mmCIF file of C-alpha atoms in Angstrom:
data_model
loop_
_atom_site.group_PDB
_atom_site.id
_atom_site.type_symbol
_atom_site.label_atom_id
_atom_site.label_comp_id
_atom_site.label_asym_id
_atom_site.label_seq_id
_atom_site.Cartn_x
_atom_site.Cartn_y
_atom_site.Cartn_z
ATOM 1 C CA MET F 1047 88.295 -13.187 51.099
ATOM 2 C CA LEU F 1048 89.027 -9.592 50.354
ATOM 3 C CA GLU F 1049 91.188 -10.249 47.133
ATOM 4 C CA GLN F 1050 88.533 -12.763 45.916
ATOM 5 C CA LEU F 1051 85.989 -9.883 46.054
ATOM 6 C CA ARG F 1052 88.185 -7.297 44.664
ATOM 7 C CA ALA F 1053 88.900 -9.778 41.603
ATOM 8 C CA LEU F 1054 85.153 -10.478 41.169
ATOM 9 C CA VAL F 1055 84.169 -6.919 41.125
ATOM 10 C CA ALA F 1056 86.850 -6.195 38.747
ATOM 11 C CA GLN F 1057 85.066 -8.614 36.204
ATOM 12 C CA THR F 1058 82.206 -6.001 36.184
ATOM 13 C CA GLY F 1059 81.537 -2.211 35.386
ATOM 14 C CA LEU F 1060 81.060 -1.774 39.202
ATOM 15 C CA THR F 1061 83.455 0.671 41.215
ATOM 16 C CA LEU F 1062 83.768 0.029 44.904
ATOM 17 C CA SER F 1063 85.894 1.940 47.374
ATOM 18 C CA GLU F 1064 88.174 0.090 49.926
ATOM 19 C CA GLN F 1065 85.788 0.997 52.783
ATOM 20 C CA GLN F 1066 82.773 -0.443 50.531
ATOM 21 C CA LEU F 1067 84.750 -3.505 49.817
ATOM 22 C CA GLN F 1068 85.478 -3.825 53.579
ATOM 23 C CA GLN F 1069 81.837 -3.462 54.391
ATOM 24 C CA CYS F 1070 80.958 -6.163 51.812
ATOM 25 C CA ILE F 1071 83.349 -8.577 53.622
ATOM 26 C CA ALA F 1072 82.181 -7.672 56.951
ATOM 27 C CA TYR F 1073 78.318 -8.436 55.914
ATOM 28 C CA VAL F 1074 79.427 -11.756 54.626
ATOM 29 C CA GLN F 1075 81.364 -12.476 58.028
ATOM 30 C CA LEU F 1076 78.346 -11.431 59.970
ATOM 31 C CA LEU F 1077 76.114 -13.532 57.853
ATOM 32 C CA ASP F 1078 78.189 -16.428 58.321
ATOM 33 C CA LYS F 1079 78.408 -16.040 62.156
ATOM 34 C CA TRP F 1080 74.650 -15.762 62.618
ATOM 35 C CA ASN F 1081 73.756 -18.317 59.824
ATOM 36 C CA SER F 1082 74.562 -21.272 62.311
ATOM 37 C CA ALA F 1083 71.885 -20.369 64.813
ATOM 38 C CA TYR F 1084 69.326 -18.432 62.629
ATOM 39 C CA ASN F 1085 69.407 -20.161 59.621
ATOM 40 C CA LEU F 1086 69.457 -16.902 57.425
ATOM 41 C CA THR F 1087 70.495 -18.450 54.123
ATOM 42 C CA SER F 1088 71.143 -22.052 52.706
ATOM 43 C CA VAL F 1089 74.326 -20.719 51.252
ATOM 44 C CA ARG F 1090 77.029 -22.132 53.836
ATOM 45 C CA ASP F 1091 80.509 -21.256 52.463
ATOM 46 C CA PRO F 1092 81.581 -17.570 52.825
ATOM 47 C CA ASN F 1093 83.203 -17.729 49.664
ATOM 48 C CA ASP F 1094 79.984 -18.602 47.910
ATOM 49 C CA MET F 1095 78.166 -15.979 49.491
ATOM 50 C CA LEU F 1096 80.491 -13.489 47.750
ATOM 51 C CA ILE F 1097 79.159 -14.821 44.550
ATOM 52 C CA LYS F 1098 75.670 -15.911 45.231
ATOM 53 C CA HIS F 1099 74.557 -13.083 47.564
ATOM 54 C CA VAL F 1100 77.155 -9.967 47.232
ATOM 55 C CA MET F 1101 77.894 -9.897 43.461
ATOM 56 C CA ASP F 1102 74.199 -11.334 42.720
ATOM 57 C CA SER F 1103 73.101 -7.934 44.515
ATOM 58 C CA LEU F 1104 75.612 -5.667 43.276
ATOM 59 C CA VAL F 1105 75.208 -6.212 39.652
ATOM 60 C CA VAL F 1106 71.506 -4.492 39.952
ATOM 61 C CA ALA F 1107 72.915 -1.387 41.252
ATOM 62 C CA PRO F 1108 73.592 0.552 37.768
ATOM 63 C CA PHE F 1109 69.877 0.104 36.828
ATOM 64 C CA LEU F 1110 68.064 1.753 39.965
ATOM 65 C CA THR F 1111 66.714 5.077 39.546
ATOM 66 C CA GLY F 1112 65.747 7.279 42.412
ATOM 67 C CA GLN F 1113 66.570 7.736 46.099
ATOM 68 C CA ARG F 1114 64.199 5.826 48.221
ATOM 69 C CA PHE F 1115 63.828 2.028 47.988
ATOM 70 C CA ILE F 1116 62.213 -0.823 49.713
ATOM 71 C CA ASP F 1117 63.442 -4.197 49.496
ATOM 72 C CA VAL F 1118 60.491 -6.460 50.040
ATOM 73 C CA GLY F 1119 61.139 -10.091 51.477
ATOM 74 C CA THR F 1120 64.654 -8.809 52.118
ATOM 75 C CA GLY F 1121 65.422 -11.899 54.223
ATOM 76 C CA PRO F 1122 68.993 -11.389 55.483
ATOM 77 C CA GLY F 1123 69.311 -8.150 53.514
ATOM 78 C CA LEU F 1124 69.623 -9.227 49.827
ATOM 79 C CA PRO F 1125 70.025 -7.205 47.917
ATOM 80 C CA GLY F 1126 69.010 -4.255 49.980
ATOM 81 C CA VAL F 1127 72.171 -4.114 52.262
ATOM 82 C CA LEU F 1128 74.658 -4.601 49.378
ATOM 83 C CA LEU F 1129 72.782 -1.835 47.401
ATOM 84 C CA ALA F 1130 72.999 0.378 50.410
ATOM 85 C CA ILE F 1131 76.656 -0.133 50.767
ATOM 86 C CA TYR F 1132 76.983 0.841 46.881
ATOM 87 C CA TYR F 1133 74.770 3.807 47.167
ATOM 88 C CA PRO F 1134 75.503 5.573 50.679
ATOM 89 C CA ASP F 1135 73.431 8.484 49.614
ATOM 90 C CA LYS F 1136 70.329 6.560 48.691
ATOM 91 C CA HIS F 1137 67.692 5.158 51.327
ATOM 92 C CA PHE F 1138 66.693 1.320 51.578
ATOM 93 C CA THR F 1139 63.766 0.077 53.786
ATOM 94 C CA LEU F 1140 64.459 -3.604 54.210
ATOM 95 C CA LEU F 1141 61.191 -5.196 54.811
ATOM 96 C CA ASP F 1142 60.626 -8.871 56.280
ATOM 97 C CA SER F 1143 57.942 -10.469 58.431
ATOM 98 C CA LEU F 1144 60.366 -12.528 60.585
ATOM 99 C CA GLY F 1145 61.886 -11.091 63.659
ATOM 100 C CA LYS F 1146 65.079 -13.124 63.487
ATOM 101 C CA ARG F 1147 65.885 -11.304 60.070
ATOM 102 C CA ILE F 1148 65.193 -7.932 61.237
ATOM 103 C CA ARG F 1149 67.331 -8.689 64.500
ATOM 104 C CA PHE F 1150 70.278 -9.674 62.106
ATOM 105 C CA LEU F 1151 69.735 -6.517 59.935
ATOM 106 C CA ASN F 1152 69.763 -4.138 62.916
ATOM 107 C CA GLN F 1153 73.078 -5.699 63.773
ATOM 108 C CA VAL F 1154 74.323 -5.209 60.081
ATOM 109 C CA LYS F 1155 73.228 -1.531 60.469
ATOM 110 C CA LEU F 1156 75.097 -1.071 63.685
ATOM 111 C CA GLN F 1157 78.295 -2.853 62.981
ATOM 112 C CA LEU F 1158 78.591 -1.690 59.303
ATOM 113 C CA LYS F 1159 77.394 1.768 60.125
ATOM 114 C CA LEU F 1160 74.940 1.745 57.537
ATOM 115 C CA ASP F 1161 72.618 4.994 58.482
ATOM 116 C CA ASN F 1162 70.733 4.586 55.090
ATOM 117 C CA ILE F 1163 68.792 1.317 56.002
ATOM 118 C CA GLN F 1164 65.633 1.025 57.843
ATOM 119 C CA PRO F 1165 65.079 -2.953 58.914
ATOM 120 C CA LEU F 1166 61.321 -3.040 59.140
ATOM 121 C CA GLN F 1167 59.418 -6.112 60.557
ATOM 122 C CA SER F 1168 56.104 -6.236 58.636
ATOM 123 C CA ARG F 1169 53.881 -8.331 56.248
ATOM 124 C CA VAL F 1170 54.195 -6.311 52.954
ATOM 125 C CA GLU F 1171 50.531 -5.981 52.657
ATOM 126 C CA ASP F 1172 50.295 -4.461 56.046
ATOM 127 C CA HIS F 1173 53.145 -1.767 55.404
ATOM 128 C CA GLN F 1174 51.467 1.638 54.558
ATOM 129 C CA PRO F 1175 54.355 4.119 53.823
ATOM 130 C CA GLU F 1176 53.437 7.889 54.561
ATOM 131 C CA HIS F 1177 55.343 8.700 51.063
ATOM 132 C CA GLY F 1178 55.556 6.134 48.163
ATOM 133 C CA TYR F 1179 58.901 4.660 47.172
ATOM 134 C CA ASP F 1180 60.953 5.326 44.033
ATOM 135 C CA GLY F 1181 61.670 1.812 43.612
ATOM 136 C CA VAL F 1182 60.219 -1.265 44.903
ATOM 137 C CA ILE F 1183 62.722 -4.101 44.866
ATOM 138 C CA SER F 1184 62.378 -8.010 45.016
ATOM 139 C CA ARG F 1185 64.808 -10.929 44.924
ATOM 140 C CA ALA F 1186 62.655 -13.753 46.405
ATOM 141 C CA PHE F 1187 59.276 -13.504 45.368
ATOM 142 C CA ALA F 1188 57.721 -16.515 43.553
ATOM 143 C CA SER F 1189 56.326 -14.550 40.532
ATOM 144 C CA ILE F 1190 56.169 -11.020 39.362
ATOM 145 C CA ASN F 1191 52.509 -11.089 39.608
ATOM 146 C CA ASP F 1192 52.493 -12.067 43.158
ATOM 147 C CA MET F 1193 54.821 -9.258 43.942
ATOM 148 C CA LEU F 1194 52.682 -6.930 42.067
ATOM 149 C CA SER F 1195 49.469 -7.809 43.771
ATOM 150 C CA TRP F 1196 51.002 -7.750 47.330
ATOM 151 C CA CYS F 1197 53.148 -4.196 46.612
ATOM 152 C CA LYS F 1198 51.084 -2.137 44.147
ATOM 153 C CA HIS F 1199 50.325 0.097 46.972
ATOM 154 C CA LEU F 1200 54.190 1.019 47.857
ATOM 155 C CA PRO F 1201 55.616 2.902 44.831
ATOM 156 C CA ALA F 1202 55.325 6.728 44.336
ATOM 157 C CA ALA F 1203 53.308 8.141 41.215
ATOM 158 C CA LYS F 1204 56.383 7.409 39.129
ATOM 159 C CA GLY F 1205 58.024 4.800 41.391
ATOM 160 C CA ARG F 1206 59.287 1.483 39.513
ATOM 161 C CA PHE F 1207 59.285 -2.276 40.281
ATOM 162 C CA PHE F 1208 62.483 -4.085 40.048
ATOM 163 C CA ALA F 1209 62.218 -7.623 40.011
ATOM 164 C CA MET F 1210 65.257 -9.945 40.172
ATOM 165 C CA LYS F 1211 64.580 -13.140 38.324
ATOM 166 C CA GLY F 1212 66.413 -16.149 36.853
ATOM 167 C CA ALA F 1213 66.247 -17.589 33.322
ATOM 168 C CA ALA F 1214 62.500 -17.924 32.527
ATOM 169 C CA VAL F 1215 60.810 -14.437 32.567
ATOM 170 C CA GLN F 1216 58.917 -14.381 29.227
ATOM 171 C CA GLU F 1217 55.993 -16.296 30.570
ATOM 172 C CA GLU F 1218 55.619 -14.036 33.636
ATOM 173 C CA ILE F 1219 55.827 -11.091 31.516
ATOM 174 C CA ALA F 1220 53.144 -12.319 29.175
ATOM 175 C CA ALA F 1221 50.892 -12.586 32.287
ATOM 176 C CA LEU F 1222 51.426 -9.182 33.853
ATOM 177 C CA PRO F 1223 48.325 -6.938 34.920
ATOM 178 C CA ASP F 1224 47.319 -3.919 33.091
ATOM 179 C CA PHE F 1225 48.445 -1.411 35.597
ATOM 180 C CA VAL F 1226 52.208 -1.826 34.904
ATOM 181 C CA LYS F 1227 54.274 -1.837 31.393
ATOM 182 C CA VAL F 1228 57.771 -3.304 31.048
ATOM 183 C CA ALA F 1229 60.345 -0.646 30.801
ATOM 184 C CA ALA F 1230 63.298 -3.147 30.176
ATOM 185 C CA VAL F 1231 64.345 -6.622 30.782
ATOM 186 C CA GLN F 1232 68.057 -6.513 31.662
ATOM 187 C CA PRO F 1233 70.324 -9.383 31.409
ATOM 188 C CA LEU F 1234 72.684 -9.328 34.340
ATOM 189 C CA VAL F 1235 76.150 -11.183 34.534
ATOM 190 C CA VAL F 1236 77.275 -12.363 37.955
ATOM 191 C CA PRO F 1237 80.899 -13.339 37.759
ATOM 192 C CA LYS F 1238 81.395 -17.004 38.594
ATOM 193 C CA LEU F 1239 77.847 -17.876 38.802
ATOM 194 C CA GLN F 1240 76.738 -20.586 36.350
ATOM 195 C CA ALA F 1241 72.999 -19.260 36.276
ATOM 196 C CA GLN F 1242 71.106 -16.827 34.375
ATOM 197 C CA ARG F 1243 69.722 -13.696 36.018
ATOM 198 C CA HIS F 1244 67.639 -10.847 34.820
ATOM 199 C CA LEU F 1245 66.234 -7.619 35.989
ATOM 200 C CA VAL F 1246 62.631 -7.014 35.087
ATOM 201 C CA ILE F 1247 61.971 -3.169 35.246
ATOM 202 C CA LEU F 1248 58.228 -2.217 35.320
ATOM 203 C CA ASP F 1249 56.732 1.313 35.108
ATOM 204 C CA PRO F 1250 53.106 2.192 36.091
ATOM 205 C CA CYS F 1251 50.784 2.585 33.229
#
């Protein structure tokens, strides 16, 4: 599996150390182990997890700006865990409302020695941070508008929204509320993934 991951990373502009590669593999192994009991992801094959979870998360890394991030609706830590592996000097709050996912993420934090993640069980509208985040990341929200309506209290004054989307983003962009503007719509290339991916980056107006 390590060689497969190394080959996938080589098809991108990303650079991961041997330790980071090992952490990614350890994450997949933990996810696979817990998945049978906790049903954390519909992806069952660890080799598919490398593409659909690990690489799909990592390709966002070059576009992040700032130091403090929140991954809303993180699920089993996607993309937050992988981004925290890639950026050990940045901090990631991993927010989810389900206890089983937070228990899994606490185990990930312990076993992978990821001191820069903070799993947090809460509904997004109930989370009132003391300081706003530099970046609010979402991968699993139904629509950008939903993300913005539930998360607009989370970014700092100059904080950004990073919405990971599939193919059809133009309709959603056309319906954006007036308190944000589009900074970029970045096509993402995920090796071996036969699906379109985009990162929509939004700035406060």
